[in-house]
Coordinates of N, CA and C in Angstrom, one line a residue:
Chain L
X159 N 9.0 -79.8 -48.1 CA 8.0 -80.4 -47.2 C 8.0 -79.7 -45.9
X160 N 6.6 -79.8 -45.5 CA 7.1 -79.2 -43.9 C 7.0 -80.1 -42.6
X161 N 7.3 -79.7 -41.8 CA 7.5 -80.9 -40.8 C 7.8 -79.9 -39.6
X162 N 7.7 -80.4 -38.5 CA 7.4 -79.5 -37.3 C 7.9 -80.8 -35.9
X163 N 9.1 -80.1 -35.4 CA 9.8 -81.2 -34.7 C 10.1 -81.0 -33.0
X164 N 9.5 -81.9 -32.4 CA 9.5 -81.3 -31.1 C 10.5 -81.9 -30.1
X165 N 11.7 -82.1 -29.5 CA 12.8 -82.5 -29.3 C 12.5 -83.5 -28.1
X166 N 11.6 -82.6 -27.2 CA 11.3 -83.4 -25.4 C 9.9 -84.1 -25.7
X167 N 10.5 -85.5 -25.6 CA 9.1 -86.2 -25.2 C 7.9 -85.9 -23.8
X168 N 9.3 -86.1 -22.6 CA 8.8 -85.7 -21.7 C 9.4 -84.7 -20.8
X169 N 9.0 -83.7 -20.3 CA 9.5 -82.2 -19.5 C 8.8 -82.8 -18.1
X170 N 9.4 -82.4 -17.7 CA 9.1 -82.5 -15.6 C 9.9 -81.3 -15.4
X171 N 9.1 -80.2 -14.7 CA 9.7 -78.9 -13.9 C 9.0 -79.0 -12.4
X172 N 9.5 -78.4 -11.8 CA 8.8 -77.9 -10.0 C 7.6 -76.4 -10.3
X173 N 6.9 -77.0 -9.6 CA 6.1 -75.8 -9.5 C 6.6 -74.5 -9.3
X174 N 6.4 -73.3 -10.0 CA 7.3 -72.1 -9.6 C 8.4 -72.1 -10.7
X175 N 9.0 -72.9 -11.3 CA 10.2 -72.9 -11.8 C 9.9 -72.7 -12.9
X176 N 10.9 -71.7 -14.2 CA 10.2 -71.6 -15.7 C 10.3 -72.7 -16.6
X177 N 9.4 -72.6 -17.4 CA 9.2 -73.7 -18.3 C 9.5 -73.6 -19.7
X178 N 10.0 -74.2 -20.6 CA 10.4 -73.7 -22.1 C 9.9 -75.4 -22.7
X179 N 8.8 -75.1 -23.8 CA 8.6 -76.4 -24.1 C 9.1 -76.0 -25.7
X180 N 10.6 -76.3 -26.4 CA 11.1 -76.5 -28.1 C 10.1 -77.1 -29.0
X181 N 9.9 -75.7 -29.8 CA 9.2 -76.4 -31.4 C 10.1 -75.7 -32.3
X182 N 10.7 -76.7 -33.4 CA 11.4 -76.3 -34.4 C 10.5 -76.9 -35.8
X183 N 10.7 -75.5 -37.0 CA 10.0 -76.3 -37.8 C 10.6 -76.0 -39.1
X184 N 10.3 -76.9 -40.3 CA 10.8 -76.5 -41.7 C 9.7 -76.3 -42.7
X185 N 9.8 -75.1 -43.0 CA 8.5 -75.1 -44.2 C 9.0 -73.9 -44.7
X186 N 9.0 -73.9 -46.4 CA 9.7 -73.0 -47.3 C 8.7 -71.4 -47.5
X187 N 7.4 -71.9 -47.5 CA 6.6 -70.3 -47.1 C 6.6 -69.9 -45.4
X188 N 5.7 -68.9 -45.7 CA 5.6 -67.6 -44.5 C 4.5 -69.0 -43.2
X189 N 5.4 -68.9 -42.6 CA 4.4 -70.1 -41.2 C 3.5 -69.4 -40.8
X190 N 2.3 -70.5 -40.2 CA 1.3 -70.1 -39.5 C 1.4 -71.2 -38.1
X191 N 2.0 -70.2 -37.3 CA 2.5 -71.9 -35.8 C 1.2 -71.8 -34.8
X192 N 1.1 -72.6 -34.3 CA 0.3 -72.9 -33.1 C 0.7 -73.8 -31.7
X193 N 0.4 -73.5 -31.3 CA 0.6 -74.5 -30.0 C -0.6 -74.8 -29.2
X194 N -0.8 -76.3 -29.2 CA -2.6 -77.0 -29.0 C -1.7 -77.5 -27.5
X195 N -3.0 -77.4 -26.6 CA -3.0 -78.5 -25.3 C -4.0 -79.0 -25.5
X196 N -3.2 -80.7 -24.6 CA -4.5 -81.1 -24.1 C -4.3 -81.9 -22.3
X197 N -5.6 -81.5 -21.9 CA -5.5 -81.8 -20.2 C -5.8 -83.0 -20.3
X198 N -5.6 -83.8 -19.3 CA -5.9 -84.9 -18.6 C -7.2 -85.0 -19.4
X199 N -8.0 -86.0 -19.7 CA -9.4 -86.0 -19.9 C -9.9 -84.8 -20.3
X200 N -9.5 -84.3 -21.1 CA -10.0 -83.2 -21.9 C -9.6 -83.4 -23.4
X201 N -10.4 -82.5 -24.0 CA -10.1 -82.8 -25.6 C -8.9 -81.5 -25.8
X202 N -8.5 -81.9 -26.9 CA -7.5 -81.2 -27.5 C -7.8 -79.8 -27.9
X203 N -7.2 -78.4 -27.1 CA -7.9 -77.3 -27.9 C -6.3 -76.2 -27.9
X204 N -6.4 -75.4 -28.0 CA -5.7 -74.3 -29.2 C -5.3 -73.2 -28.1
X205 N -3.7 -73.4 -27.5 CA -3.8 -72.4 -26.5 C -3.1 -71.2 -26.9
X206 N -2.7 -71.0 -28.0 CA -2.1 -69.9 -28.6 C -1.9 -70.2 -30.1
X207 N -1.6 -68.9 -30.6 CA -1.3 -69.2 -32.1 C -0.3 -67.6 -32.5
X208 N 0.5 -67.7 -33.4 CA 1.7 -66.7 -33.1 C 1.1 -65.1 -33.4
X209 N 0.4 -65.2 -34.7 CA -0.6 -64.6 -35.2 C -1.3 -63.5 -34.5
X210 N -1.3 -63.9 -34.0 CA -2.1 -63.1 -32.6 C -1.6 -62.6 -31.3
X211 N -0.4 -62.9 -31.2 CA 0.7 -62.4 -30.2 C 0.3 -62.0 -29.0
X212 N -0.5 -63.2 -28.3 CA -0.9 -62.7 -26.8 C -0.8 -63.9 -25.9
X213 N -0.4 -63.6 -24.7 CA -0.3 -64.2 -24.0 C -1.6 -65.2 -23.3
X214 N -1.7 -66.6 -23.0 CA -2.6 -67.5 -22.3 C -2.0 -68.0 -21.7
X215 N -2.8 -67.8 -20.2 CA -2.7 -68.6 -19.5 C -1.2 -68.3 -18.3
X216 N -0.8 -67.3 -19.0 CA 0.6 -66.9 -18.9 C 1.8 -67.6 -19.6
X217 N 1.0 -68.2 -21.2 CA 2.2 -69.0 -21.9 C 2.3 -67.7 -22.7
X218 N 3.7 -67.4 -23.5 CA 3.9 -67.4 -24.7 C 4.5 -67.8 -25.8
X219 N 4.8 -67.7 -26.7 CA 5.8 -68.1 -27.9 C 6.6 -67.0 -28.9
X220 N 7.4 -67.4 -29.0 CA 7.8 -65.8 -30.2 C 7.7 -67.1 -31.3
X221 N 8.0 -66.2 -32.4 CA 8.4 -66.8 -33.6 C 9.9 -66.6 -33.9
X222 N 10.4 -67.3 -34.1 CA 12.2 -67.0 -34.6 C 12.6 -67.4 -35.7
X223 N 11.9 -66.6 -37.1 CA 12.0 -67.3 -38.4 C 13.3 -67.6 -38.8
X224 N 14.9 -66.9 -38.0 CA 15.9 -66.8 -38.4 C 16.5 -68.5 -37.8
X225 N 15.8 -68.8 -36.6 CA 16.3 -70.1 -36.1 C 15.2 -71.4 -36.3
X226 N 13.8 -70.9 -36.9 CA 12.9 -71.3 -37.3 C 12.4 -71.9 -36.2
X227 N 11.9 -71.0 -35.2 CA 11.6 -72.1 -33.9 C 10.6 -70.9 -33.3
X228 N 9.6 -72.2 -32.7 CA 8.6 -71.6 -31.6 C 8.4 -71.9 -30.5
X229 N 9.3 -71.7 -29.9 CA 9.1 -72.2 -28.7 C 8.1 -71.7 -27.6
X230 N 7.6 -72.3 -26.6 CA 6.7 -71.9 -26.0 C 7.3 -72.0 -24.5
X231 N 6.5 -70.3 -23.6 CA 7.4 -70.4 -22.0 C 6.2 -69.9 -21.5
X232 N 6.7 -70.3 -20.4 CA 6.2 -69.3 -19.0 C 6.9 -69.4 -17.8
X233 N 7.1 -68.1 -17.7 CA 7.8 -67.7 -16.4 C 8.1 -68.5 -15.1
X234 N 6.9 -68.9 -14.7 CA 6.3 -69.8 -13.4 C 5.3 -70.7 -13.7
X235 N 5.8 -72.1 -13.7 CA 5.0 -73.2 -13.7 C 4.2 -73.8 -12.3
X236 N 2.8 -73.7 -13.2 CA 1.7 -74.1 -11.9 C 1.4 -75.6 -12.4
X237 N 1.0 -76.3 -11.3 CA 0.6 -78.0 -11.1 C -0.6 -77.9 -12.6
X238 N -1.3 -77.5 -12.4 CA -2.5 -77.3 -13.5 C -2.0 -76.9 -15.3
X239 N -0.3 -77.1 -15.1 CA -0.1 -76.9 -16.6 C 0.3 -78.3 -17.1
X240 N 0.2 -78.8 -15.8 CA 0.3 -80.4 -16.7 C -0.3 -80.9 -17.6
X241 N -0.1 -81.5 -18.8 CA -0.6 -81.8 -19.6 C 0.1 -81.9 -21.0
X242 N -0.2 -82.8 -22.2 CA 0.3 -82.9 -23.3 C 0.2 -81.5 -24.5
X243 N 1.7 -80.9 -25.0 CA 1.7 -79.8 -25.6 C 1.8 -80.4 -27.1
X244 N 1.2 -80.0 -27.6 CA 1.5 -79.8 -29.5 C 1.8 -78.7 -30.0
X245 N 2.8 -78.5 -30.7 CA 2.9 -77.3 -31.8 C 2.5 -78.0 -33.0
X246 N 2.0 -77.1 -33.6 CA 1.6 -77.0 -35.3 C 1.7 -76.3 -36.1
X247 N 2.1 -76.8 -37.5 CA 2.3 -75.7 -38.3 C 0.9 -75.4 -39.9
X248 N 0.7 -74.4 -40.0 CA 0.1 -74.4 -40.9 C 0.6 -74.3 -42.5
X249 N 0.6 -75.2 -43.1 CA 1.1 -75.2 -44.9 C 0.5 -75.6 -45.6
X250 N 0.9 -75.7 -46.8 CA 0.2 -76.0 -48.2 C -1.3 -77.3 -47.8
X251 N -1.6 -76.4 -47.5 CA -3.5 -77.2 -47.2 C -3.8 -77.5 -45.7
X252 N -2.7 -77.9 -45.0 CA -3.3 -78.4 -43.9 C -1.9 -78.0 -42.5
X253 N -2.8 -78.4 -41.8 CA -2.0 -78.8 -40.2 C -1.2 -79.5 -39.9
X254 N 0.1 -79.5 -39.8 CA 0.9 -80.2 -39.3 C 1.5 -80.3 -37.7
X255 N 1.2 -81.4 -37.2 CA 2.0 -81.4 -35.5 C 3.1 -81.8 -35.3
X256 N 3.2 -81.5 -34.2 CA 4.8 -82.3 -34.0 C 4.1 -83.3 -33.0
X257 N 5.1 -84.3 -32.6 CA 4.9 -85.4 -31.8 C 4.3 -84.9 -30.4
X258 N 4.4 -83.9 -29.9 CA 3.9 -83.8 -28.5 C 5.1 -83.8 -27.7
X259 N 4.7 -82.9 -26.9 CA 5.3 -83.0 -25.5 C 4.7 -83.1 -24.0
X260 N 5.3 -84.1 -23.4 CA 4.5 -84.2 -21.9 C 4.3 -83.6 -20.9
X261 N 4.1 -82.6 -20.7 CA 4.8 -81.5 -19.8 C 3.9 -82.2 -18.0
X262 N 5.3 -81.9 -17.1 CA 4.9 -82.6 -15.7 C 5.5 -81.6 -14.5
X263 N 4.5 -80.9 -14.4 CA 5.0 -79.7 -12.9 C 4.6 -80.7 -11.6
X264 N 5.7 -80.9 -11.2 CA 5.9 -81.3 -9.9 C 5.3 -80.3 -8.7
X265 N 5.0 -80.7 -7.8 CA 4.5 -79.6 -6.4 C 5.7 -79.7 -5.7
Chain B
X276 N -24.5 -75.6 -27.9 CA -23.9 -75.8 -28.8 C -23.3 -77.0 -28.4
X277 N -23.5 -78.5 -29.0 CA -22.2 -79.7 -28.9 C -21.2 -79.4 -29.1
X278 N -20.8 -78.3 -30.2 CA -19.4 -78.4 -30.9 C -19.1 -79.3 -31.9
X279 N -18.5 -80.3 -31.6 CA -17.3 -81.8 -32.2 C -18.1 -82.7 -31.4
X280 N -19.0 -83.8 -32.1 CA -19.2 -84.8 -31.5 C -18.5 -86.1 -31.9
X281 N -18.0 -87.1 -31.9 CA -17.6 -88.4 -32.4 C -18.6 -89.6 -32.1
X282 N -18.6 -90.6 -33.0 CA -19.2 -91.7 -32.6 C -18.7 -93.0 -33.1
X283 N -18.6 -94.2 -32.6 CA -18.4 -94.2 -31.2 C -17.4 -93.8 -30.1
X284 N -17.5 -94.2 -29.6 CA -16.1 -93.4 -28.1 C -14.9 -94.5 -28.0
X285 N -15.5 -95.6 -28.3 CA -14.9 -96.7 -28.3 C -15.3 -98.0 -29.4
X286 N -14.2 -98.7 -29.4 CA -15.0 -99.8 -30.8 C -13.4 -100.9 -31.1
X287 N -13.7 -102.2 -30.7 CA -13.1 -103.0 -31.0 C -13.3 -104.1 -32.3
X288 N -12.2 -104.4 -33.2 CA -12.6 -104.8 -34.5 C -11.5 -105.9 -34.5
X289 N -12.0 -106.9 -35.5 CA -11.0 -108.1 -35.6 C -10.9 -107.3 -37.2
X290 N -9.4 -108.1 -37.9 CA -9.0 -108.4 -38.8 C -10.0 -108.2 -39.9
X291 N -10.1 -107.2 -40.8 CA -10.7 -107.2 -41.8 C -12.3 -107.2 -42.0
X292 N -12.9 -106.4 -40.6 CA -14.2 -105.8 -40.1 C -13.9 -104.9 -41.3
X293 N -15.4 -104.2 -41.6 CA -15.4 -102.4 -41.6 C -16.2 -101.9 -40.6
X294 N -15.7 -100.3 -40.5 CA -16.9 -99.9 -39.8 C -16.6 -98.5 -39.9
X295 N -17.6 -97.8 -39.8 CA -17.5 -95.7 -40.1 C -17.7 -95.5 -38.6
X296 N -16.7 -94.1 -38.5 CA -16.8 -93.9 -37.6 C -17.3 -92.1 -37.8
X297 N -18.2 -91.5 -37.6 CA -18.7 -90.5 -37.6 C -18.4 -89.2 -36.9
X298 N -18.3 -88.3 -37.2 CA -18.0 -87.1 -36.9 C -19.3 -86.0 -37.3
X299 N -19.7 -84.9 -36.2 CA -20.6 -84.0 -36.3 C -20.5 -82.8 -35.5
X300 N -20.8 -81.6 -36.5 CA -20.1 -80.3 -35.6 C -21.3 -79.4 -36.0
X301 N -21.8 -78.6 -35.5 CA -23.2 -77.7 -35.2 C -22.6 -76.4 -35.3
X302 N -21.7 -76.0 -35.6 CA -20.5 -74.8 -35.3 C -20.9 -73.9 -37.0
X303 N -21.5 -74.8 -38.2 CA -21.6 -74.3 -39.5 C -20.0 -73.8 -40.0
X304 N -18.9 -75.3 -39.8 CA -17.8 -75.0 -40.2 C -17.7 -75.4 -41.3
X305 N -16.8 -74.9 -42.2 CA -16.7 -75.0 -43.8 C -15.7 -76.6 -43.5
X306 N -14.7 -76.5 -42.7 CA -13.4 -76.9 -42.7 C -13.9 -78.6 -41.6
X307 N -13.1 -79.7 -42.1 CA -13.3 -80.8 -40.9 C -12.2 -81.8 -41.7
X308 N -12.1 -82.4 -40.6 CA -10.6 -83.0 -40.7 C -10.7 -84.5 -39.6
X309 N -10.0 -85.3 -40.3 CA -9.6 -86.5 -39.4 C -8.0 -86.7 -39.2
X310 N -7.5 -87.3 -37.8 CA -6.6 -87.3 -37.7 C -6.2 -88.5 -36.7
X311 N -5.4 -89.5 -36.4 CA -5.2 -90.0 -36.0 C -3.7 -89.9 -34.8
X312 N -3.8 -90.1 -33.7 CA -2.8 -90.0 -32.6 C -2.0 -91.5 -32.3
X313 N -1.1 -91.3 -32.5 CA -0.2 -92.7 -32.2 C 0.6 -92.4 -31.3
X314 N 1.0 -92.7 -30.1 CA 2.5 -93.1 -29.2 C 3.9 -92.2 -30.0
X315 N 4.1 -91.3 -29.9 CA 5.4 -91.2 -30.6 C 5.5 -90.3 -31.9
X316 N 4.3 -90.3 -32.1 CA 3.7 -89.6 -33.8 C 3.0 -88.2 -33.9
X317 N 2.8 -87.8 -32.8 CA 1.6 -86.9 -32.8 C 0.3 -87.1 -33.4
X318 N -0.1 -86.1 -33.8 CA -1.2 -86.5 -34.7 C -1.1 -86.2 -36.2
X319 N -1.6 -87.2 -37.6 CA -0.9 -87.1 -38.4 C -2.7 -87.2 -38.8
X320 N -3.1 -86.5 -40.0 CA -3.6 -86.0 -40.9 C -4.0 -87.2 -42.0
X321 N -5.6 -87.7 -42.0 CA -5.7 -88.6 -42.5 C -6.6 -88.0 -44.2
X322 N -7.4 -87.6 -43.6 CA -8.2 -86.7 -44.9 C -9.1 -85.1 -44.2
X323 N -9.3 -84.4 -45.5 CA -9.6 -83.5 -45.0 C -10.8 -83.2 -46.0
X324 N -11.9 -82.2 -45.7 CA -12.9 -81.6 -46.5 C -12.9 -80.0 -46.2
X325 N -12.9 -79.3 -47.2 CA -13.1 -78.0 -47.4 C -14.1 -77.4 -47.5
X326 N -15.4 -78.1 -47.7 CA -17.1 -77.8 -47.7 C -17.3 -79.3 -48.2
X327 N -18.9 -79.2 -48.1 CA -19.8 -80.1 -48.6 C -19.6 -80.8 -49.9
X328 N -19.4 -82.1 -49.8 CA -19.3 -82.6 -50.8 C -18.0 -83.0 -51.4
X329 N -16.9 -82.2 -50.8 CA -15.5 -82.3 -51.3 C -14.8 -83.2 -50.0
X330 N -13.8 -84.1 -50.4 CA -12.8 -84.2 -49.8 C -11.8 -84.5 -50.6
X331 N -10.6 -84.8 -49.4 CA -8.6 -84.5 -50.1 C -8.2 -85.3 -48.9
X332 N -7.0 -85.9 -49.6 CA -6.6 -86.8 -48.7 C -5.4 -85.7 -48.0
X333 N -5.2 -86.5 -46.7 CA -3.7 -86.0 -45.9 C -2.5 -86.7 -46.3
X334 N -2.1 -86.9 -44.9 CA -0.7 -87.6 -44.5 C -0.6 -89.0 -44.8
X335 N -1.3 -89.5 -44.3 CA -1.9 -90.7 -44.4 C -3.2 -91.5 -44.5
X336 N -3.6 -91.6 -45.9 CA -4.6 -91.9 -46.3 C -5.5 -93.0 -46.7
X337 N -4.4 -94.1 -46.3 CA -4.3 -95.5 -47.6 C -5.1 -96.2 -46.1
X338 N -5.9 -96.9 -46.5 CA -6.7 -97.6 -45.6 C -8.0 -97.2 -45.2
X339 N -8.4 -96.0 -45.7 CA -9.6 -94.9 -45.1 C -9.9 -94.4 -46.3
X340 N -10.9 -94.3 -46.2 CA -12.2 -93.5 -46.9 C -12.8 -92.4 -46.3
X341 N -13.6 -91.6 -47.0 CA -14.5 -90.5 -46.1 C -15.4 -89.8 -47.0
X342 N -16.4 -89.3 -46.2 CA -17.6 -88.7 -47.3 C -17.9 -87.6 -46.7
X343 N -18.6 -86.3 -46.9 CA -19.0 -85.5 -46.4 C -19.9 -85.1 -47.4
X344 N -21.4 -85.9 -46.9 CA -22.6 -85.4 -48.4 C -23.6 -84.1 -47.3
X345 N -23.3 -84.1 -46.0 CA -24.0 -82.7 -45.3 C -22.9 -82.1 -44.7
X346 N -23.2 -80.9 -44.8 CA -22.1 -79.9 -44.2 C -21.4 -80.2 -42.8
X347 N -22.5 -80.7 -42.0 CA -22.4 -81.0 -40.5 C -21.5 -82.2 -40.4
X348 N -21.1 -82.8 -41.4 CA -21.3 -84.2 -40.8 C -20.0 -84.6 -41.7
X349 N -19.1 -85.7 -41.2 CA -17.7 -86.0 -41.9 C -17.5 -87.4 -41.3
X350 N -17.6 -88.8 -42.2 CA -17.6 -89.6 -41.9 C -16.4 -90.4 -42.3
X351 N -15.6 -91.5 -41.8 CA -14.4 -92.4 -42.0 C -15.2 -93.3 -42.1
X352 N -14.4 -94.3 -42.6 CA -14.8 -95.4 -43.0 C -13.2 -96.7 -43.1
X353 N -13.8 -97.4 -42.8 CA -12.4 -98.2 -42.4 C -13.1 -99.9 -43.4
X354 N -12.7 -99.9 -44.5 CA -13.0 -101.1 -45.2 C -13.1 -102.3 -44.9
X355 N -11.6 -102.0 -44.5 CA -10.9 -104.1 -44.1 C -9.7 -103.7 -43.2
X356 N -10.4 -103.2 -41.8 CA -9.0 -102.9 -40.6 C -8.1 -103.8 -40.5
X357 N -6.7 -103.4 -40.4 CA -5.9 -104.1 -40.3 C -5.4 -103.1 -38.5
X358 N -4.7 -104.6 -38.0 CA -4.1 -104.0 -36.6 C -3.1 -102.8 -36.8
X359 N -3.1 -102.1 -37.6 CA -1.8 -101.1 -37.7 C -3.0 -99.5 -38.0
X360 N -4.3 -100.2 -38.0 CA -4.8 -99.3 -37.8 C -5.3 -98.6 -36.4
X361 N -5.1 -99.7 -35.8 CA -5.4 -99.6 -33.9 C -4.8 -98.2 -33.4
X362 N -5.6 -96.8 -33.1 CA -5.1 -95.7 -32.3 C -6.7 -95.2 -32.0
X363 N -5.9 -94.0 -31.6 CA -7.2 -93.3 -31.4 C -7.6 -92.0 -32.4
X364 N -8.4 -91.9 -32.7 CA -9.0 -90.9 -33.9 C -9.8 -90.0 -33.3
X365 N -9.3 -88.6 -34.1 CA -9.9 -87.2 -33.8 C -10.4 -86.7 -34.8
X366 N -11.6 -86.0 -35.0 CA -12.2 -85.3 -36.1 C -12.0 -83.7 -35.4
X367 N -12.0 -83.2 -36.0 CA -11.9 -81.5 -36.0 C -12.4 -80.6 -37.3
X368 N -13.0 -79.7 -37.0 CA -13.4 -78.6 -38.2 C -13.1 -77.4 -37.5
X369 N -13.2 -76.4 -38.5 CA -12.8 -74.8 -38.6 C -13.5 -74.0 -39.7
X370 N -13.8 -73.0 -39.3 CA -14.3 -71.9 -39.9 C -13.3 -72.0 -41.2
X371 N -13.0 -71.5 -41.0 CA -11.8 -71.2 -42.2 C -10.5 -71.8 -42.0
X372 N -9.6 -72.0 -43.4 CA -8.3 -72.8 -43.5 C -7.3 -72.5 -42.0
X373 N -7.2 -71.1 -41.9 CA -6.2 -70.9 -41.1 C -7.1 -71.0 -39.7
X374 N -7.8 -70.9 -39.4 CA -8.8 -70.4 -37.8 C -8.7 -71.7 -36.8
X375 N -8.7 -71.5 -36.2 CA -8.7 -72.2 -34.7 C -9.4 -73.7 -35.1
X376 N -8.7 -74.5 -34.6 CA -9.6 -76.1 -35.1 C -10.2 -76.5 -34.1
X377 N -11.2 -76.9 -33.8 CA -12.2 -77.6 -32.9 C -11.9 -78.3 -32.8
X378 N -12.0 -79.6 -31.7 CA -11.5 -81.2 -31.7 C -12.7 -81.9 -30.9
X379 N -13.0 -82.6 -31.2 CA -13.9 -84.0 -31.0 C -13.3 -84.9 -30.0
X380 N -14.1 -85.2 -29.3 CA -13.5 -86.2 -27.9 C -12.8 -87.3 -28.4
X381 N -13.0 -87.9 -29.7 CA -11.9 -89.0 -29.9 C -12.5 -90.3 -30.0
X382 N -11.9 -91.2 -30.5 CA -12.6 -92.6 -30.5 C -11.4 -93.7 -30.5
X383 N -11.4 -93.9 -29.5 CA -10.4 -95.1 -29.5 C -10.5 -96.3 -30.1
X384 N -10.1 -96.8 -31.0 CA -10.3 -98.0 -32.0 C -9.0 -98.9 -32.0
X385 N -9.8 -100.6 -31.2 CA -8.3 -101.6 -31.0 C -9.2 -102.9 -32.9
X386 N -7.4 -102.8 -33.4 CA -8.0 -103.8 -34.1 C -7.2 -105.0 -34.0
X387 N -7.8 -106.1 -34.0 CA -7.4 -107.5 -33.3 C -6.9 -108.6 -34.4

């Protein structure tokens, strides 16, 4: 089965300070991960995916199939990254999330 | 382009109402999906369609129905709401299985 598990409900950093938001996941084929935001009053959209190995927004993620985790950073956290993080994984048919994380950049 | 529309945005139901709640995307995506967001759950995978005419159920399926007889358009259906169905619901589609998913503003649904 796969399942995709995200440890921190809620993250609070200072503005400027790095941010590391934990996705671990289990799935017996080759993963397809993602990591979705969503802003305050915005809809849910897709701010990276591993696949594609590039940086937004100044987030990234590796993939660490040996620890099975994606975690997501960036360097320097700005007030404007607040907002709810999802990872997902792609498997046998569909999308799976993990619970979310809250992420809260203090000023 | 709309994108992901939902309807309605909002919708309160007593005990054992039905009611569809509609989804529509202008994008000519093969792929649409419903999902529901709970406190604590993320979002968990209610049914899905792969083109016209087909659907498959998800994660959690038991209590919902769905039809997709036009390409554009991917409809829920809620028979005899029970309060445990009270969250908020997202429709989403995609080009293709793996490609980027669109998401729909959401419809918050209290059932009483």
């Amino acid at each position: 089965a796969q399942r995709v598990t995200q440890p921190e409900k809620l993250l609070s950093v200072f503005k400027g300070a790095p941010v590391e938001l934990k996705c671990n996941y289990s799935y017996s084929g080759s993963p397809e991960l993602f990591w979705y935001v969503q802003y305050s009053r915005q809809r849910l959209q897709l701010l990276l995916r591993h696949i594609s190995r590039e940086s937004i927004k100044g987030f990234t993620a590796d993939l660490n199939k040996g620890e099975t985790s994606f975690h997501l950073k960036k360097p320097f956290a700005q007030e404007e990254d607040s907002a709810m993080y999802y990872c997902a994984l792609w498997g046998a048919q569909k999308l799976v999330f993990g619970q979310g994380t809250r992420l809260t950049i203090n000023p | 382009n709309a994108g992901v529309t939902q309807t309605p945005k909002f919708r309160v139901l007593k005990t054992g109402q039905s009611m569809t709640l509609l989804c529509a995307q202008d994008m000519n995506h093969e792929y649409m999906y419903w999902y529901r967001q709970d406190p604590g759950m993320g979002l968990r995978l209610i049914h899905y369609s792969v083109g016209e005419g087909t659907t498959a159920k998800g994660e959690v399926p038991d209590g919902y129905n769905v039809s997709r007889l036009k390409k554009q358009n991917f409809l829920l259906g809620l028979e005899s709401a029970a309060p445990s169905q009270t969250s908020v619901y997202f429709c989403a589609s995609s080009f293709e299985r793996y490609n980027e998913q669109f998401f729909g503003p959401g419809t918050r649904l209290t059932v009483l």
